[in-house]
XYZ file of C-alpha atoms in Angstrom:
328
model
C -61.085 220.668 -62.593
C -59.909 223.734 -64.136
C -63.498 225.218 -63.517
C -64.092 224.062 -60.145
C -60.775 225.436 -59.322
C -61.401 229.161 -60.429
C -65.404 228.868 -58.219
C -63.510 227.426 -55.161
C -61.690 230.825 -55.568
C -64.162 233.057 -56.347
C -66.105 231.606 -52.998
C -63.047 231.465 -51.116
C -62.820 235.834 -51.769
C -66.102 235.891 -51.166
C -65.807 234.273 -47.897
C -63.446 236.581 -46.643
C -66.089 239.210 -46.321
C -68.029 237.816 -43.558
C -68.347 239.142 -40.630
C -69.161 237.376 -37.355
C -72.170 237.391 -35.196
C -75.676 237.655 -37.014
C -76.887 240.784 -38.519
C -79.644 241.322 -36.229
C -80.415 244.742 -37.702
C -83.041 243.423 -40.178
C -85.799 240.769 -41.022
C -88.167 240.183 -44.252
C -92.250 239.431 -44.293
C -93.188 236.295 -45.212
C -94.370 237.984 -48.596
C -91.393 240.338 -49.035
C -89.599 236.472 -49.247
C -91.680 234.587 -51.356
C -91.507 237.958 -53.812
C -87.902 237.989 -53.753
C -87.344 234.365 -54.867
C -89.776 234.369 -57.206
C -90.610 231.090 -58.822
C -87.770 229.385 -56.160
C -90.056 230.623 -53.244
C -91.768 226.735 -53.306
C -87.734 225.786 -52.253
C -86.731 228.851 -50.604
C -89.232 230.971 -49.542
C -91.159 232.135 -46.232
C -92.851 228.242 -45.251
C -89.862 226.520 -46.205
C -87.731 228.780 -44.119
C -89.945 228.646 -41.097
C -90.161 224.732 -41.442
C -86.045 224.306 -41.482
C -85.921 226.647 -38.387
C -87.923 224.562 -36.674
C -86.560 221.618 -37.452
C -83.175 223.307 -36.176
C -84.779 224.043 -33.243
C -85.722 220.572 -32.564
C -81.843 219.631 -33.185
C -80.402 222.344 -31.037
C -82.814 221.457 -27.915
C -81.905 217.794 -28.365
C -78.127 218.647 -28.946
C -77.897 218.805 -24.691
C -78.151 215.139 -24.698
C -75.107 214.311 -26.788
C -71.469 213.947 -26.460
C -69.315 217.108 -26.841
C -67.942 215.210 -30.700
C -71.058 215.056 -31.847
C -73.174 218.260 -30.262
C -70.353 220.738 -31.896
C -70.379 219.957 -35.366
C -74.631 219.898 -35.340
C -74.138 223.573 -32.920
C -71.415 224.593 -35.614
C -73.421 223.622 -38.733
C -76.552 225.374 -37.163
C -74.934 228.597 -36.244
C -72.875 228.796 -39.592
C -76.045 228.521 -41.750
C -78.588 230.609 -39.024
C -75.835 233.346 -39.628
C -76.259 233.747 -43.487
C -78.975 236.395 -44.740
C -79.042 234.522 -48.112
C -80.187 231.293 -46.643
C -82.480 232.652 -43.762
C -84.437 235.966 -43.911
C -87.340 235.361 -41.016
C -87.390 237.038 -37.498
C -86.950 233.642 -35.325
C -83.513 233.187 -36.803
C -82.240 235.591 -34.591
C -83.258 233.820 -31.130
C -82.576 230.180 -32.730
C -78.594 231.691 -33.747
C -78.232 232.815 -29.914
C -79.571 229.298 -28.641
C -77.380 227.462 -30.845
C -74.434 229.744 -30.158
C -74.842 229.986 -26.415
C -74.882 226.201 -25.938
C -71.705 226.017 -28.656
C -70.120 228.487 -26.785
C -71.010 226.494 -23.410
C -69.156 223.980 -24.257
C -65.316 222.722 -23.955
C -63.410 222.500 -26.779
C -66.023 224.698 -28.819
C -63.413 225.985 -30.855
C -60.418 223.353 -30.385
C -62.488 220.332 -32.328
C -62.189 222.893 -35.734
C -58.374 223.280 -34.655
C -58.104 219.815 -35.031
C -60.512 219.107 -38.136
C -58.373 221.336 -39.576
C -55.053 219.629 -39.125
C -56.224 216.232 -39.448
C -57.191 217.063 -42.786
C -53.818 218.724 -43.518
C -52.129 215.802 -42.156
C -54.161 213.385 -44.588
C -53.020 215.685 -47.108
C -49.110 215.840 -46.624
C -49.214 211.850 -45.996
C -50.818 211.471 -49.586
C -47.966 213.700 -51.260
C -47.085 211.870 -54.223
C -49.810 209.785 -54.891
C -51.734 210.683 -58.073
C -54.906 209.351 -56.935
C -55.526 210.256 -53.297
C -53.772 213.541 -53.097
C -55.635 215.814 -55.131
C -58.829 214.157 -53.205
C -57.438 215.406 -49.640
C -55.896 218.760 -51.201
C -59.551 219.508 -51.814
C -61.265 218.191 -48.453
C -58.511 220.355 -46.680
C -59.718 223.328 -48.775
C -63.390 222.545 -47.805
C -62.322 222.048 -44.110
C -60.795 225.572 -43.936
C -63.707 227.253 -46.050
C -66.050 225.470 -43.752
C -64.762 226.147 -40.331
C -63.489 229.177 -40.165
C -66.583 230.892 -40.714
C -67.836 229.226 -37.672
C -64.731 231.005 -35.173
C -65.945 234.273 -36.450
C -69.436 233.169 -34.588
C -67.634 232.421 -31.578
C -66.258 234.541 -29.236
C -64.359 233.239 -26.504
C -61.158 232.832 -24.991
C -60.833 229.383 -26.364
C -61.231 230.866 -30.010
C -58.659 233.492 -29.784
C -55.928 231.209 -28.434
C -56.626 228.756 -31.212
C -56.648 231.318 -34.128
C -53.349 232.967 -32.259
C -52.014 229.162 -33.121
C -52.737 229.200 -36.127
C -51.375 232.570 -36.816
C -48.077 231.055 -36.984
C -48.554 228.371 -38.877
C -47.404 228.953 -42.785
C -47.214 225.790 -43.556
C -48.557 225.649 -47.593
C -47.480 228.983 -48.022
C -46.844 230.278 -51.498
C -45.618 234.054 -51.524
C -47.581 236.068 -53.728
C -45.923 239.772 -54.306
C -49.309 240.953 -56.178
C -52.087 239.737 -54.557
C -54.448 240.690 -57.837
C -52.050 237.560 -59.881
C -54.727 235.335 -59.703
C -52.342 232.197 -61.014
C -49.725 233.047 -57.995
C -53.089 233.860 -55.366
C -54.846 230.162 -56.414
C -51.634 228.164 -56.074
C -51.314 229.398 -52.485
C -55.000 228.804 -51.709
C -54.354 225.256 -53.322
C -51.916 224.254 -50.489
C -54.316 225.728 -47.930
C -51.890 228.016 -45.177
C -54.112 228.899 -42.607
C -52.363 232.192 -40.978
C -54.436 234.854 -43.317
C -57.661 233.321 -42.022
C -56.599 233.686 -39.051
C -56.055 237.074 -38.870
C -59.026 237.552 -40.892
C -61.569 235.322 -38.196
C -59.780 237.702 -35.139
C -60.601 240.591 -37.327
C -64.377 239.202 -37.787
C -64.231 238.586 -33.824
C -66.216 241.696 -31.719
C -63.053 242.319 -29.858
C -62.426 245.743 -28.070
C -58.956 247.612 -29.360
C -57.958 245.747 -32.483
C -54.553 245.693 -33.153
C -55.587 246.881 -36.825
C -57.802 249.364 -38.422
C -61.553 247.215 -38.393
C -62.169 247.223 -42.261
C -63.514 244.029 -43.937
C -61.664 243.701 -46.705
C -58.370 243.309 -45.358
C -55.285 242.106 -47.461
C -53.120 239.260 -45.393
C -52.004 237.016 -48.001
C -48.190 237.284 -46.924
C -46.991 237.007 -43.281
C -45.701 240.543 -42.804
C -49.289 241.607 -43.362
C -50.648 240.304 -40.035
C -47.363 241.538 -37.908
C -50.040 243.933 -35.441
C -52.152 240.569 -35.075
C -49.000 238.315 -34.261
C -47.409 240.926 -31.939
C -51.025 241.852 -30.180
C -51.418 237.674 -29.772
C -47.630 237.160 -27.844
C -48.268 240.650 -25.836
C -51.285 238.194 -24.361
C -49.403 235.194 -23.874
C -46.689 236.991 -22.255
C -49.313 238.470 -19.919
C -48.390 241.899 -21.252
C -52.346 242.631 -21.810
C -55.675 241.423 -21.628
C -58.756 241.440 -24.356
C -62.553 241.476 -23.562
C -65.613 241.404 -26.448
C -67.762 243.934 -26.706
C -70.265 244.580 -24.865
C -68.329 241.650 -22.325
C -67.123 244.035 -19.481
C -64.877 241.251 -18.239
C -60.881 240.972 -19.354
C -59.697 238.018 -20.506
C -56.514 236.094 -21.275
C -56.130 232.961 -23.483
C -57.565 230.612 -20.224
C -60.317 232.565 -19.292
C -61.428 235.491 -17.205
C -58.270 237.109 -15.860
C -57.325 236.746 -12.237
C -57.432 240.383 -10.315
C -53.843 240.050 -9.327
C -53.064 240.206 -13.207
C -55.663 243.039 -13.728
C -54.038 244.943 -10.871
C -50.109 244.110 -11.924
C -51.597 245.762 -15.452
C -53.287 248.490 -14.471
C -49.912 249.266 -12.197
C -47.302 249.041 -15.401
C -49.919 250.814 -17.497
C -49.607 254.046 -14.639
C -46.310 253.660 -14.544
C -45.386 253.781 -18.085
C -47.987 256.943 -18.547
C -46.079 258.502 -15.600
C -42.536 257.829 -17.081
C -43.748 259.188 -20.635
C -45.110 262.117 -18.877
C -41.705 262.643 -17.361
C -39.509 262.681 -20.436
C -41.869 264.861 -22.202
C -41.806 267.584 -19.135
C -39.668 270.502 -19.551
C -37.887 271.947 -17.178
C -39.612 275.450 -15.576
C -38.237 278.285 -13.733
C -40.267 277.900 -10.530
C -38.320 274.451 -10.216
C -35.365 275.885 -11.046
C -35.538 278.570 -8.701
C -36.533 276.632 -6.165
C -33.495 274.623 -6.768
C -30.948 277.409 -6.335
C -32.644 277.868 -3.102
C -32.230 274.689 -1.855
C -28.559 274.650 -2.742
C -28.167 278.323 -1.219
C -29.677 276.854 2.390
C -26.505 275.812 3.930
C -24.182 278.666 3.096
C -26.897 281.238 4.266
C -27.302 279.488 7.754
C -23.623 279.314 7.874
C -23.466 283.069 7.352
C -26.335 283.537 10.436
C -23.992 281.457 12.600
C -20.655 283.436 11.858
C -22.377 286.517 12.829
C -23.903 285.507 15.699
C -20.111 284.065 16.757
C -18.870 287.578 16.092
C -21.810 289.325 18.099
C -21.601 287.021 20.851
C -17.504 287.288 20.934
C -18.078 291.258 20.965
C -20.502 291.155 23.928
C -17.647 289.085 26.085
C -14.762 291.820 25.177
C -17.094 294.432 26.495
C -18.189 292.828 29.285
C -14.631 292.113 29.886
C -13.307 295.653 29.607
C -15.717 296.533 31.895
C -14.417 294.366 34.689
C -10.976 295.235 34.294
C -11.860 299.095 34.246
């Protein structure tokens, strides 16, 4: 147990390194395969590759005739393995991923049926506390559940797999702290009771989302809460309808239902001016043309005041003269 323990680890870390969507940026010969397995190529190599694809293919096209519960884990399972270079290295994975994926992605609840995997099995888990035999059995299938499936949200971008990671963001439950993440003792017991909020962050991260909250690196360190503060704050900004997020290469914004409406694109874009026009304000100093023209303004009534008074006084001197006149 000890053993199996210490490789659930070691593949745990390793899992953290993925990065969603398929590397499309490369393919292998049929001969460059068989070479690089070697005597394994009979198992693995180029014809046995080609022969599982197809038989994947066959799956995925059949996959439109079957209920939502059973379509997404075959769509899931198909995307999740299509995605990894170690399993497939031929060219047609690349347009058998985007079938699978499009039709996943197609369909509602895509990302909500993992949610749910995911806390049954932690609910099977806590409701076997205490009993020698069963709970170390569900303590492991909730491990496998979370290896398994979150993998599969960093191959899914939508609005439906943001708002369920944001969920589980929050949720600590299992949570063992672990001040130096390198103790591997303190780092396995917390993996053992399988909190869910690092994975989180770490399957947003994976996501091809525009503006990250965080600095996109792949090996990023969110074993305690405090370390996924920018996700958890960037998350409730959306809910609060404080922002938007879109994918790239997805021109369209998005909140945690969908495409958002224009009125909330346009109430946006208005704070957003508003704030850049108030920040531009407090950082303007003051200049002497303004200042100047100030003084003027305030000077305005005293001067016409003045023009008055003497035109009183020039008008009251015409009237004596004219008067003198008359009595002369």
């Amino acid at each position: 147990m000890k053993i199996l323990g210490i490789l659930q680890l070691i593949f745990l870390c390793l899992s953290c390194f993925s990065h969603g969507d398929i590397d499309r940026s490369w393919s292998r010969t049929d001969t460059e395969i068989d070479a690089s397995f070697g005597s394994a190529a009979a198992q693995r190599g180029a014809l046995s590759q080609h022969e599982a694809i197809a038989d994947w293919k066959e799956k995925i096209d059949a996959s439109i005739n079957l209920p939502p519960q059973e379509s997404i884990p075959l769509l899931g399972e198909a995307v999740n393995k299509l995605a990894k270079k170690n399993i497939f290295q031929v060219e047609e994975r690349i347009e058998v991923y985007d079938q699978a994926r499009d039709l996943l992605l197609s369909t509602p609840g895509h990302a909500e049926y993992y949610r749910d995997r995911i806390n049954e099995a932690r609910l099977k888990m806590e409701n076997s506390r205490g009993d020698a035999g069963d709970y170390p059995y569900y303590k492991n299938k909730l491990r496998e559940v979370i290896l398994y499936d979150f993998p599969i949200f960093e191959q899914l971008p939508s609005p439906e797999t943001v708002r369920v990671l944001g969920e589980f963001l929050f949720d600590e439950r299992g949570y063992v702290r672990v001040d130096n993440p390198k103790d591997e003792n303190e780092l396995f017991k917390m993996i053992a009771q399988g909190p869910v909020f690092g994975r989180a962050a770490r399957s947003l991260l994976a996501l091809p989302l525009e503006h990250k909250p965080v600095v996109d690196t792949r090996y990023p360190s969110y074993t305690n809460p405090e370390d996924i503060l920018p996700w958890r704050q960037w998350i409730e900004e959306i809910k609060a309808g404080k922002r938007t997020f879109r994918f790239v290469g997805d021109p369209t914004e998005y909140d945690l239902n969908g495409p958002a409406s224009q009125e909330k694109l346009t109430r946006l874009a208005m704070n957003r001016e508003r704030d850049e026009e108030r920040a531009v304000g407090h950082n303007r100093p003051s200049s002497a043309p303004e200042a100047e023209s100030a003084v003027t303004r305030i000077g305005k009534p005293s001067t016409i005041a003045g023009i008055l008074a003497g035109c009183a006084l020039v008008a009251a001197a015409v009237w004596y003269f004219l008067r003198g006149r008359k009595t002369a």
